[in-house]
Amino acid sequence: TKSVAKELAPKGIRCNAVAPGYIATDMTGDQTDNPLLKSIPLGAMGKAEDVAEAVAYLAAANYVTGEVLREDGGLAM
């Protein structure tokens, strides 16, 4: 992300990434007994809407490039 952002920034092209953590979807099913959930500081799985908000933020943030936005409830801290 950083290499592409550095290369394309002079052309006005921004490059960012969203790194979702544990997101509740039909595919992940019921995870209420998953011990990993205890490791998430916010205490729950994320929702697809949470990831969409991160993407929308980066799409609107004209002065942000080369960033990886973790959407993981604090798991990677």
Tab-separated table of N, CA, C and O in Angstrom:
chain	number	residue	atom	x	y	z
A	1	THR	N	0.831	-1.189	0.000
A	1	THR	CA	0.000	0.000	0.000
A	1	THR	C	0.873	1.249	0.000
A	1	THR	O	0.630	2.178	-0.762
A	2	LYS	N	1.888	1.234	0.844
A	2	LYS	CA	2.748	2.416	0.928
A	2	LYS	C	3.553	2.625	-0.359
A	2	LYS	O	3.696	3.749	-0.817
A	3	SER	N	4.050	1.543	-0.943
A	3	SER	CA	4.831	1.670	-2.181
A	3	SER	C	3.982	2.207	-3.324
A	3	SER	O	4.402	3.103	-4.059
A	4	VAL	N	2.788	1.651	-3.474
A	4	VAL	CA	1.890	2.100	-4.543
A	4	VAL	C	1.464	3.544	-4.289
A	4	VAL	O	1.419	4.360	-5.216
A	5	ALA	N	1.182	3.878	-3.026
A	5	ALA	CA	0.776	5.248	-2.701
A	5	ALA	C	1.880	6.240	-3.051
A	5	ALA	O	1.621	7.300	-3.615
A	6	LYS	N	3.125	5.875	-2.732
A	6	LYS	CA	4.256	6.759	-3.026
A	6	LYS	C	4.442	6.943	-4.528
A	6	LYS	O	4.726	8.027	-5.006
A	7	GLU	N	4.265	5.863	-5.263
A	7	GLU	CA	4.451	5.907	-6.717
A	7	GLU	C	3.352	6.711	-7.413
A	7	GLU	O	3.609	7.445	-8.366
A	8	LEU	N	2.116	6.572	-6.958
A	8	LEU	CA	0.985	7.176	-7.656
A	8	LEU	C	0.541	8.534	-7.113
A	8	LEU	O	-0.213	9.246	-7.769
A	9	ALA	N	0.996	8.901	-5.921
A	9	ALA	CA	0.584	10.182	-5.331
A	9	ALA	C	0.862	11.376	-6.237
A	9	ALA	O	0.005	12.269	-6.344
A	10	PRO	N	2.013	11.444	-6.922
A	10	PRO	CA	2.245	12.592	-7.802
A	10	PRO	C	1.214	12.718	-8.923
A	10	PRO	O	1.027	13.802	-9.481
A	11	LYS	N	0.531	11.636	-9.233
A	11	LYS	CA	-0.505	11.670	-10.259
A	11	LYS	C	-1.887	11.925	-9.659
A	11	LYS	O	-2.893	11.867	-10.357
A	12	GLY	N	-1.925	12.179	-8.344
A	12	GLY	CA	-3.192	12.456	-7.682
A	12	GLY	C	-3.985	11.204	-7.334
A	12	GLY	O	-5.171	11.299	-7.018
A	13	ILE	N	-3.335	10.053	-7.406
A	13	ILE	CA	-4.022	8.793	-7.101
A	13	ILE	C	-3.650	8.366	-5.691
A	13	ILE	O	-2.472	8.271	-5.349
A	14	ARG	N	-4.667	8.113	-4.881
A	14	ARG	CA	-4.460	7.666	-3.507
A	14	ARG	C	-4.586	6.157	-3.442
A	14	ARG	O	-5.335	5.550	-4.198
A	15	CYS	N	-3.847	5.537	-2.534
A	15	CYS	CA	-3.924	4.095	-2.338
A	15	CYS	C	-3.984	3.812	-0.844
A	15	CYS	O	-3.071	4.169	-0.095
A	16	ASN	N	-5.053	3.205	-0.416
A	16	ASN	CA	-5.254	2.837	0.979
A	16	ASN	C	-5.824	1.430	1.028
A	16	ASN	O	-6.261	0.892	0.016
A	17	ALA	N	-5.830	0.851	2.219
A	17	ALA	CA	-6.368	-0.493	2.387
A	17	ALA	C	-7.171	-0.563	3.673
A	17	ALA	O	-6.899	0.166	4.628
A	18	VAL	N	-8.142	-1.443	3.690
A	18	VAL	CA	-8.916	-1.743	4.899
A	18	VAL	C	-8.596	-3.180	5.275
A	18	VAL	O	-8.642	-4.075	4.423
A	19	ALA	N	-8.250	-3.392	6.543
A	19	ALA	CA	-7.907	-4.729	7.044
A	19	ALA	C	-8.935	-5.140	8.093
A	19	ALA	O	-8.778	-4.854	9.277
A	20	PRO	N	-10.001	-5.807	7.657
A	20	PRO	CA	-11.040	-6.198	8.611
A	20	PRO	C	-10.557	-7.311	9.530
A	20	PRO	O	-9.757	-8.162	9.143
A	21	GLY	N	-11.061	-7.291	10.733
A	21	GLY	CA	-10.805	-8.371	11.673
A	21	GLY	C	-11.915	-9.404	11.580
A	21	GLY	O	-12.341	-9.765	10.484
A	22	TYR	N	-12.384	-9.833	12.727
A	22	TYR	CA	-13.447	-10.824	12.788
A	22	TYR	C	-14.777	-10.145	12.486
A	22	TYR	O	-15.279	-9.364	13.299
A	23	ILE	N	-15.372	-10.441	11.339
A	23	ILE	CA	-16.611	-9.796	10.908
A	23	ILE	C	-17.725	-10.841	10.861
A	23	ILE	O	-17.555	-11.914	10.279
A	24	ALA	N	-18.849	-10.521	11.477
A	24	ALA	CA	-20.005	-11.424	11.496
A	24	ALA	C	-20.650	-11.444	10.115
A	24	ALA	O	-21.059	-10.408	9.591
A	25	THR	N	-20.693	-12.621	9.532
A	25	THR	CA	-21.342	-12.813	8.234
A	25	THR	C	-22.059	-14.160	8.262
A	25	THR	O	-21.909	-14.931	9.213
A	26	ASP	N	-22.804	-14.462	7.223
A	26	ASP	CA	-23.441	-15.776	7.124
A	26	ASP	C	-22.386	-16.880	7.144
A	26	ASP	O	-22.615	-17.969	7.658
A	27	MET	N	-21.227	-16.583	6.598
A	27	MET	CA	-20.172	-17.584	6.496
A	27	MET	C	-19.515	-17.893	7.854
A	27	MET	O	-19.077	-19.013	8.086
A	28	THR	N	-19.427	-16.904	8.739
A	28	THR	CA	-18.784	-17.144	10.033
A	28	THR	C	-19.720	-17.824	11.019
A	28	THR	O	-19.258	-18.413	11.994
A	29	GLY	N	-21.012	-17.734	10.787
A	29	GLY	CA	-21.982	-18.419	11.639
A	29	GLY	C	-21.980	-17.930	13.076
A	29	GLY	O	-21.545	-16.832	13.378
A	30	ASP	N	-22.447	-18.784	13.984
A	30	ASP	CA	-22.541	-18.436	15.404
A	30	ASP	C	-21.172	-18.592	16.051
A	30	ASP	O	-20.640	-19.683	16.137
A	31	GLN	N	-20.622	-17.502	16.509
A	31	GLN	CA	-19.291	-17.516	17.122
A	31	GLN	C	-19.341	-17.162	18.603
A	31	GLN	O	-18.318	-16.799	19.184
A	32	THR	N	-20.497	-17.253	19.240
A	32	THR	CA	-20.634	-16.800	20.625
A	32	THR	C	-19.712	-17.537	21.591
A	32	THR	O	-19.321	-16.979	22.607
A	33	ASP	N	-19.334	-18.770	21.291
A	33	ASP	CA	-18.460	-19.522	22.182
A	33	ASP	C	-16.999	-19.514	21.729
A	33	ASP	O	-16.169	-20.218	22.291
A	34	ASN	N	-16.661	-18.697	20.756
A	34	ASN	CA	-15.297	-18.639	20.233
A	34	ASN	C	-14.405	-17.885	21.223
A	34	ASN	O	-14.658	-16.725	21.544
A	35	PRO	N	-13.329	-18.511	21.709
A	35	PRO	CA	-12.454	-17.848	22.680
A	35	PRO	C	-11.753	-16.605	22.117
A	35	PRO	O	-11.337	-15.738	22.884
A	36	LEU	N	-11.629	-16.512	20.804
A	36	LEU	CA	-11.010	-15.335	20.197
A	36	LEU	C	-11.781	-14.058	20.529
A	36	LEU	O	-11.201	-12.985	20.646
A	37	LEU	N	-13.091	-14.159	20.701
A	37	LEU	CA	-13.898	-12.978	21.008
A	37	LEU	C	-13.456	-12.316	22.307
A	37	LEU	O	-13.575	-11.110	22.462
A	38	LYS	N	-12.917	-13.090	23.238
A	38	LYS	CA	-12.432	-12.514	24.498
A	38	LYS	C	-11.190	-11.663	24.285
A	38	LYS	O	-10.848	-10.838	25.130
A	39	SER	N	-10.502	-11.866	23.173
A	39	SER	CA	-9.294	-11.101	22.852
A	39	SER	C	-9.605	-9.764	22.195
A	39	SER	O	-8.721	-8.919	22.083
A	40	ILE	N	-10.822	-9.578	21.741
A	40	ILE	CA	-11.210	-8.334	21.061
A	40	ILE	C	-11.588	-7.302	22.121
A	40	ILE	O	-12.565	-7.496	22.855
A	41	PRO	N	-10.826	-6.207	22.247
A	41	PRO	CA	-11.124	-5.218	23.278
A	41	PRO	C	-12.562	-4.691	23.256
A	41	PRO	O	-13.123	-4.424	24.311
A	42	LEU	N	-13.158	-4.540	22.080
A	42	LEU	CA	-14.544	-4.080	22.034
A	42	LEU	C	-15.534	-5.193	22.358
A	42	LEU	O	-16.733	-4.959	22.466
A	43	GLY	N	-15.060	-6.438	22.481
A	43	GLY	CA	-15.865	-7.537	22.987
A	43	GLY	C	-16.857	-8.170	22.042
A	43	GLY	O	-17.723	-8.910	22.488
A	44	ALA	N	-16.767	-7.882	20.767
A	44	ALA	CA	-17.738	-8.454	19.825
A	44	ALA	C	-17.131	-8.488	18.431
A	44	ALA	O	-16.149	-7.803	18.145
A	45	MET	N	-17.745	-9.300	17.579
A	45	MET	CA	-17.359	-9.312	16.177
A	45	MET	C	-17.868	-8.031	15.516
A	45	MET	O	-18.861	-7.456	15.959
A	46	GLY	N	-17.185	-7.622	14.472
A	46	GLY	CA	-17.645	-6.472	13.715
A	46	GLY	C	-18.777	-6.857	12.781
A	46	GLY	O	-19.102	-8.032	12.610
A	47	LYS	N	-19.378	-5.843	12.177
A	47	LYS	CA	-20.458	-6.047	11.204
A	47	LYS	C	-19.967	-5.564	9.842
A	47	LYS	O	-19.048	-4.751	9.755
A	48	ALA	N	-20.599	-6.051	8.812
A	48	ALA	CA	-20.251	-5.614	7.455
A	48	ALA	C	-20.376	-4.092	7.341
A	48	ALA	O	-19.580	-3.445	6.659
A	49	GLU	N	-21.339	-3.526	8.037
A	49	GLU	CA	-21.542	-2.072	8.006
A	49	GLU	C	-20.323	-1.334	8.565
A	49	GLU	O	-20.002	-0.232	8.135
A	50	ASP	N	-19.653	-1.937	9.554
A	50	ASP	CA	-18.456	-1.313	10.119
A	50	ASP	C	-17.357	-1.207	9.068
A	50	ASP	O	-16.679	-0.184	8.960
A	51	VAL	N	-17.186	-2.259	8.297
A	51	VAL	CA	-16.177	-2.251	7.231
A	51	VAL	C	-16.575	-1.249	6.152
A	51	VAL	O	-15.737	-0.497	5.655
A	52	ALA	N	-17.851	-1.199	5.826
A	52	ALA	CA	-18.332	-0.246	4.821
A	52	ALA	C	-18.061	1.189	5.255
A	52	ALA	O	-17.685	2.034	4.432
A	53	GLU	N	-18.211	1.484	6.539
A	53	GLU	CA	-17.927	2.831	7.043
A	53	GLU	C	-16.451	3.176	6.875
A	53	GLU	O	-16.103	4.309	6.528
A	54	ALA	N	-15.570	2.204	7.117
A	54	ALA	CA	-14.134	2.439	6.945
A	54	ALA	C	-13.807	2.723	5.482
A	54	ALA	O	-13.025	3.630	5.172
A	55	VAL	N	-14.400	1.958	4.585
A	55	VAL	CA	-14.182	2.159	3.152
A	55	VAL	C	-14.705	3.531	2.733
A	55	VAL	O	-14.034	4.264	1.997
A	56	ALA	N	-15.881	3.894	3.218
A	56	ALA	CA	-16.460	5.198	2.878
A	56	ALA	C	-15.571	6.334	3.386
A	56	ALA	O	-15.370	7.334	2.682
A	57	TYR	N	-15.028	6.166	4.596
A	57	TYR	CA	-14.127	7.191	5.130
A	57	TYR	C	-12.921	7.377	4.210
A	57	TYR	O	-12.574	8.499	3.831
A	58	LEU	N	-12.271	6.266	3.856
A	58	LEU	CA	-11.082	6.368	3.012
A	58	LEU	C	-11.407	6.915	1.626
A	58	LEU	O	-10.598	7.640	1.033
A	59	ALA	N	-12.577	6.595	1.119
A	59	ALA	CA	-12.976	7.109	-0.191
A	59	ALA	C	-13.176	8.620	-0.149
A	59	ALA	O	-12.910	9.318	-1.133
A	60	ALA	N	-13.604	9.147	0.992
A	60	ALA	CA	-13.886	10.571	1.116
A	60	ALA	C	-12.683	11.377	1.603
A	60	ALA	O	-12.653	12.593	1.449
A	61	ALA	N	-11.695	10.724	2.195
A	61	ALA	CA	-10.553	11.417	2.793
A	61	ALA	C	-9.521	11.738	1.715
A	61	ALA	O	-8.645	10.936	1.419
A	62	ASN	N	-9.628	12.921	1.147
A	62	ASN	CA	-8.784	13.300	0.019
A	62	ASN	C	-7.312	13.482	0.349
A	62	ASN	O	-6.476	13.496	-0.541
A	63	TYR	N	-6.974	13.627	1.630
A	63	TYR	CA	-5.585	13.873	1.999
A	63	TYR	C	-4.991	12.680	2.755
A	63	TYR	O	-4.062	12.812	3.534
A	64	VAL	N	-5.551	11.491	2.527
A	64	VAL	CA	-5.056	10.265	3.158
A	64	VAL	C	-4.589	9.325	2.057
A	64	VAL	O	-5.341	9.021	1.135
A	65	THR	N	-3.350	8.883	2.164
A	65	THR	CA	-2.825	7.891	1.223
A	65	THR	C	-1.744	7.070	1.910
A	65	THR	O	-1.087	7.534	2.839
A	66	GLY	N	-1.602	5.832	1.491
A	66	GLY	CA	-0.591	4.954	2.047
A	66	GLY	C	-0.946	4.362	3.396
A	66	GLY	O	-0.083	3.870	4.103
A	67	GLU	N	-2.209	4.375	3.741
A	67	GLU	CA	-2.631	3.896	5.055
A	67	GLU	C	-3.336	2.553	4.979
A	67	GLU	O	-4.017	2.249	4.005
A	68	VAL	N	-3.173	1.773	6.039
A	68	VAL	CA	-3.940	0.542	6.234
A	68	VAL	C	-4.795	0.783	7.467
A	68	VAL	O	-4.281	0.995	8.568
A	69	LEU	N	-6.091	0.805	7.270
A	69	LEU	CA	-7.037	1.049	8.355
A	69	LEU	C	-7.532	-0.284	8.888
A	69	LEU	O	-8.219	-1.022	8.192
A	70	ARG	N	-7.129	-0.605	10.121
A	70	ARG	CA	-7.573	-1.845	10.737
A	70	ARG	C	-8.967	-1.648	11.295
A	70	ARG	O	-9.227	-0.726	12.057
A	71	GLU	N	-9.855	-2.512	10.914
A	71	GLU	CA	-11.250	-2.489	11.370
A	71	GLU	C	-11.445	-3.806	12.122
A	71	GLU	O	-12.022	-4.763	11.619
A	72	ASP	N	-10.867	-3.859	13.347
A	72	ASP	CA	-10.796	-5.139	14.049
A	72	ASP	C	-11.203	-5.069	15.517
A	72	ASP	O	-10.908	-5.988	16.290
A	73	GLY	N	-11.852	-4.014	15.928
A	73	GLY	CA	-12.294	-3.899	17.317
A	73	GLY	C	-11.150	-3.792	18.313
A	73	GLY	O	-11.333	-4.016	19.497
A	74	GLY	N	-9.957	-3.494	17.829
A	74	GLY	CA	-8.786	-3.357	18.695
A	74	GLY	C	-7.978	-4.634	18.839
A	74	GLY	O	-7.032	-4.690	19.608
A	75	LEU	N	-8.327	-5.683	18.112
A	75	LEU	CA	-7.658	-6.980	18.236
A	75	LEU	C	-6.161	-6.892	17.984
A	75	LEU	O	-5.372	-7.527	18.675
A	76	ALA	N	-5.720	-6.086	17.046
A	76	ALA	CA	-4.302	-6.036	16.682
A	76	ALA	C	-3.482	-5.122	17.600
A	76	ALA	O	-2.285	-5.000	17.399
A	77	MET	N	-4.092	-4.542	18.593
A	77	MET	CA	-3.334	-3.655	19.508
A	77	MET	C	-2.323	-4.444	20.300
A	77	MET	O	-2.516	-5.522	20.706
